[in-house]
C-alpha cells in the first residue's frame, strides 16, 4: 500500500510539475483573445495577464516603447507586478531576457522589441 501511495504521489508531481511557459501557446492565446486587432503582424507586442487569463491585448511596437508605459496602460497600473518577457527566437529560453518584479515607481531598463510577449503576473508565478 505504501508503494502505491508513493508511486501515485510521484506520478501526480510529474503531471503537475511547474515549468516556464512556452512562447508559442501563450502568444496564440493572446492572438485568439484579440481577434479584432489590426496591428501589422511584424509590429506586434503581445500582452497577457498570467494569474487569470482575463486580460490580453496587442500593442503596436514603436521606438521608445518601454515596460513602464506598457504596465501603466493595463489594469495593473499602480500595483507591484512580476513581468516575464519572452521572445520568439528563443534567445533566452528561460525568460527571453527579462523576468523580475516591478514596483509602481520603477521603470525597468529593458528594450522591448517587436513580437515580444510580455506576461504580467499579479501573484507570484510558480515555475
PDB file of C-alpha atoms in Angstrom:
ATOM      1  CA  UNK A   1       0.000   0.000   0.000  1.00  0.00           C
ATOM      2  CA  UNK A   2       2.845   2.393   0.846  1.00  0.00           C
ATOM      3  CA  UNK A   3       4.455   1.808  -2.541  1.00  0.00           C
ATOM      4  CA  UNK A   4       1.152   2.538  -4.284  1.00  0.00           C
ATOM      5  CA  UNK A   5       0.808   5.841  -2.403  1.00  0.00           C
ATOM      6  CA  UNK A   6       4.408   6.849  -3.144  1.00  0.00           C
ATOM      7  CA  UNK A   7       4.076   5.984  -6.841  1.00  0.00           C
ATOM      8  CA  UNK A   8       0.778   7.855  -7.053  1.00  0.00           C
ATOM      9  CA  UNK A   9       2.327  10.910  -5.410  1.00  0.00           C
ATOM     10  CA  UNK A  10       5.312  10.814  -7.777  1.00  0.00           C
ATOM     11  CA  UNK A  11       3.062  10.488 -10.823  1.00  0.00           C
ATOM     12  CA  UNK A  12       0.932  13.388  -9.617  1.00  0.00           C
ATOM     13  CA  UNK A  13       4.004  15.567  -9.051  1.00  0.00           C
ATOM     14  CA  UNK A  14       5.333  14.741 -12.514  1.00  0.00           C
ATOM     15  CA  UNK A  15       1.954  15.533 -14.051  1.00  0.00           C
ATOM     16  CA  UNK A  16       1.562  18.961 -12.401  1.00  0.00           C
ATOM     17  CA  UNK A  17       5.202  19.974 -12.428  1.00  0.00           C
ATOM     18  CA  UNK A  18       5.684  23.678 -12.783  1.00  0.00           C
ATOM     19  CA  UNK A  19       7.627  24.867 -15.771  1.00  0.00           C
ATOM     20  CA  UNK A  20       8.349  28.119 -17.569  1.00  0.00           C
ATOM     21  CA  UNK A  21       5.563  28.674 -20.071  1.00  0.00           C
ATOM     22  CA  UNK A  22       6.323  28.397 -23.770  1.00  0.00           C
ATOM     23  CA  UNK A  23       6.201  31.419 -26.082  1.00  0.00           C
ATOM     24  CA  UNK A  24       4.031  29.943 -28.855  1.00  0.00           C
ATOM     25  CA  UNK A  25       0.975  28.808 -26.828  1.00  0.00           C
ATOM     26  CA  UNK A  26       0.956  31.996 -24.769  1.00  0.00           C
ATOM     27  CA  UNK A  27       1.175  34.143 -27.917  1.00  0.00           C
ATOM     28  CA  UNK A  28      -1.583  32.071 -29.540  1.00  0.00           C
ATOM     29  CA  UNK A  29      -3.821  32.701 -26.525  1.00  0.00           C
ATOM     30  CA  UNK A  30      -3.268  36.485 -26.767  1.00  0.00           C
ATOM     31  CA  UNK A  31      -3.943  36.451 -30.529  1.00  0.00           C
ATOM     32  CA  UNK A  32      -7.144  34.423 -30.091  1.00  0.00           C
ATOM     33  CA  UNK A  33      -8.281  36.835 -27.371  1.00  0.00           C
ATOM     34  CA  UNK A  34      -7.661  39.838 -29.634  1.00  0.00           C
ATOM     35  CA  UNK A  35      -9.130  38.720 -32.950  1.00  0.00           C
ATOM     36  CA  UNK A  36     -10.271  42.236 -33.878  1.00  0.00           C
ATOM     37  CA  UNK A  37      -6.752  43.646 -33.546  1.00  0.00           C
ATOM     38  CA  UNK A  38      -5.444  45.332 -36.711  1.00  0.00           C
ATOM     39  CA  UNK A  39      -1.777  45.817 -35.814  1.00  0.00           C
ATOM     40  CA  UNK A  40       0.540  44.584 -38.571  1.00  0.00           C
ATOM     41  CA  UNK A  41       1.865  41.117 -37.683  1.00  0.00           C
ATOM     42  CA  UNK A  42       5.547  42.107 -37.599  1.00  0.00           C
ATOM     43  CA  UNK A  43       4.901  45.194 -35.403  1.00  0.00           C
ATOM     44  CA  UNK A  44       3.013  43.439 -32.619  1.00  0.00           C
ATOM     45  CA  UNK A  45       3.858  43.328 -28.929  1.00  0.00           C
ATOM     46  CA  UNK A  46       1.706  40.790 -27.090  1.00  0.00           C
ATOM     47  CA  UNK A  47       0.499  41.483 -23.544  1.00  0.00           C
ATOM     48  CA  UNK A  48      -1.224  38.977 -21.239  1.00  0.00           C
ATOM     49  CA  UNK A  49      -2.090  38.547 -17.587  1.00  0.00           C
ATOM     50  CA  UNK A  50      -0.642  35.456 -16.009  1.00  0.00           C
ATOM     51  CA  UNK A  51      -2.603  34.607 -12.900  1.00  0.00           C
ATOM     52  CA  UNK A  52      -6.023  34.555 -14.503  1.00  0.00           C
ATOM     53  CA  UNK A  53      -6.318  34.598 -18.262  1.00  0.00           C
ATOM     54  CA  UNK A  54      -8.613  37.595 -18.193  1.00  0.00           C
ATOM     55  CA  UNK A  55      -6.552  40.288 -19.857  1.00  0.00           C
ATOM     56  CA  UNK A  56      -4.890  40.296 -23.241  1.00  0.00           C
ATOM     57  CA  UNK A  57      -4.020  42.983 -25.731  1.00  0.00           C
ATOM     58  CA  UNK A  58      -1.776  43.566 -28.697  1.00  0.00           C
ATOM     59  CA  UNK A  59       0.118  46.836 -28.958  1.00  0.00           C
ATOM     60  CA  UNK A  60       1.912  48.382 -31.916  1.00  0.00           C
ATOM     61  CA  UNK A  61       5.683  48.412 -31.472  1.00  0.00           C
ATOM     62  CA  UNK A  62       7.263  51.840 -31.730  1.00  0.00           C
ATOM     63  CA  UNK A  63      10.660  53.247 -30.896  1.00  0.00           C
ATOM     64  CA  UNK A  64      10.729  54.205 -27.235  1.00  0.00           C
ATOM     65  CA  UNK A  65       8.088  51.729 -26.066  1.00  0.00           C
ATOM     66  CA  UNK A  66       9.055  50.574 -22.587  1.00  0.00           C
ATOM     67  CA  UNK A  67       7.850  48.277 -19.840  1.00  0.00           C
ATOM     68  CA  UNK A  68       6.713  51.097 -17.561  1.00  0.00           C
ATOM     69  CA  UNK A  69       4.448  52.516 -20.265  1.00  0.00           C
ATOM     70  CA  UNK A  70       3.090  49.078 -21.051  1.00  0.00           C
ATOM     71  CA  UNK A  71       2.338  48.298 -17.393  1.00  0.00           C
ATOM     72  CA  UNK A  72       0.720  51.703 -16.903  1.00  0.00           C
ATOM     73  CA  UNK A  73      -1.532  51.045 -19.892  1.00  0.00           C
ATOM     74  CA  UNK A  74      -3.010  47.938 -18.253  1.00  0.00           C
ATOM     75  CA  UNK A  75      -5.467  47.487 -15.393  1.00  0.00           C
ATOM     76  CA  UNK A  76      -2.423  46.680 -13.214  1.00  0.00           C
ATOM     77  CA  UNK A  77      -1.083  50.243 -13.137  1.00  0.00           C
ATOM     78  CA  UNK A  78      -0.104  51.213  -9.611  1.00  0.00           C
ATOM     79  CA  UNK A  79       0.469  47.647  -8.419  1.00  0.00           C
ATOM     80  CA  UNK A  80       3.592  45.601  -7.965  1.00  0.00           C
ATOM     81  CA  UNK A  81       3.734  43.040 -10.760  1.00  0.00           C
ATOM     82  CA  UNK A  82       6.109  40.363 -11.961  1.00  0.00           C
ATOM     83  CA  UNK A  83       6.999  40.689 -15.632  1.00  0.00           C
ATOM     84  CA  UNK A  84       8.092  37.864 -17.908  1.00  0.00           C
ATOM     85  CA  UNK A  85       9.288  38.863 -21.387  1.00  0.00           C
ATOM     86  CA  UNK A  86       9.579  36.078 -23.928  1.00  0.00           C
ATOM     87  CA  UNK A  87      10.940  36.293 -27.456  1.00  0.00           C
ATOM     88  CA  UNK A  88      10.073  34.154 -30.467  1.00  0.00           C
ATOM     89  CA  UNK A  89      13.659  33.411 -31.374  1.00  0.00           C
ATOM     90  CA  UNK A  90      14.265  31.698 -28.041  1.00  0.00           C
ATOM     91  CA  UNK A  91      17.354  33.828 -27.424  1.00  0.00           C
ATOM     92  CA  UNK A  92      16.955  33.033 -23.768  1.00  0.00           C
ATOM     93  CA  UNK A  93      14.622  30.080 -23.443  1.00  0.00           C
ATOM     94  CA  UNK A  94      14.188  30.654 -19.729  1.00  0.00           C
ATOM     95  CA  UNK A  95      12.845  34.192 -19.753  1.00  0.00           C
ATOM     96  CA  UNK A  96      13.583  35.986 -23.003  1.00  0.00           C
ATOM     97  CA  UNK A  97      15.983  38.200 -21.153  1.00  0.00           C
ATOM     98  CA  UNK A  98      13.682  39.701 -18.518  1.00  0.00           C
ATOM     99  CA  UNK A  99      11.942  38.211 -15.511  1.00  0.00           C
ATOM    100  CA  UNK A 100      11.530  40.263 -12.381  1.00  0.00           C
ATOM    101  CA  UNK A 101       9.220  42.047 -10.027  1.00  0.00           C
ATOM    102  CA  UNK A 102       8.464  45.671 -10.924  1.00  0.00           C
ATOM    103  CA  UNK A 103       7.137  48.139  -8.365  1.00  0.00           C
ATOM    104  CA  UNK A 104       4.854  51.054  -9.347  1.00  0.00           C
ATOM    105  CA  UNK A 105       7.698  53.560  -9.002  1.00  0.00           C
ATOM    106  CA  UNK A 106      10.200  51.552 -11.089  1.00  0.00           C
ATOM    107  CA  UNK A 107      10.963  51.978 -14.767  1.00  0.00           C
ATOM    108  CA  UNK A 108      12.999  48.916 -15.802  1.00  0.00           C
ATOM    109  CA  UNK A 109      15.762  49.466 -18.321  1.00  0.00           C
ATOM    110  CA  UNK A 110      14.812  46.752 -20.803  1.00  0.00           C
ATOM    111  CA  UNK A 111      14.496  47.134 -24.559  1.00  0.00           C
ATOM    112  CA  UNK A 112      11.118  45.938 -25.801  1.00  0.00           C
ATOM    113  CA  UNK A 113      11.271  44.512 -29.337  1.00  0.00           C
ATOM    114  CA  UNK A 114       8.641  43.642 -31.926  1.00  0.00           C
ATOM    115  CA  UNK A 115       6.968  40.269 -31.314  1.00  0.00           C
ATOM    116  CA  UNK A 116       7.871  40.287 -27.603  1.00  0.00           C
ATOM    117  CA  UNK A 117       5.369  38.548 -25.381  1.00  0.00           C
ATOM    118  CA  UNK A 118       5.016  40.390 -22.077  1.00  0.00           C
ATOM    119  CA  UNK A 119       3.240  38.371 -19.438  1.00  0.00           C
ATOM    120  CA  UNK A 120       2.107  40.241 -16.326  1.00  0.00           C
ATOM    121  CA  UNK A 121       1.711  38.379 -13.060  1.00  0.00           C
ATOM    122  CA  UNK A 122      -0.044  39.985 -10.094  1.00  0.00           C
ATOM    123  CA  UNK A 123       0.549  36.882  -7.991  1.00  0.00           C
ATOM    124  CA  UNK A 124       3.886  35.169  -7.573  1.00  0.00           C
ATOM    125  CA  UNK A 125       4.234  32.763 -10.512  1.00  0.00           C
ATOM    126  CA  UNK A 126       5.016  29.150  -9.689  1.00  0.00           C
ATOM    127  CA  UNK A 127       7.613  27.819 -12.100  1.00  0.00           C
TER     128      UNK A 127
END
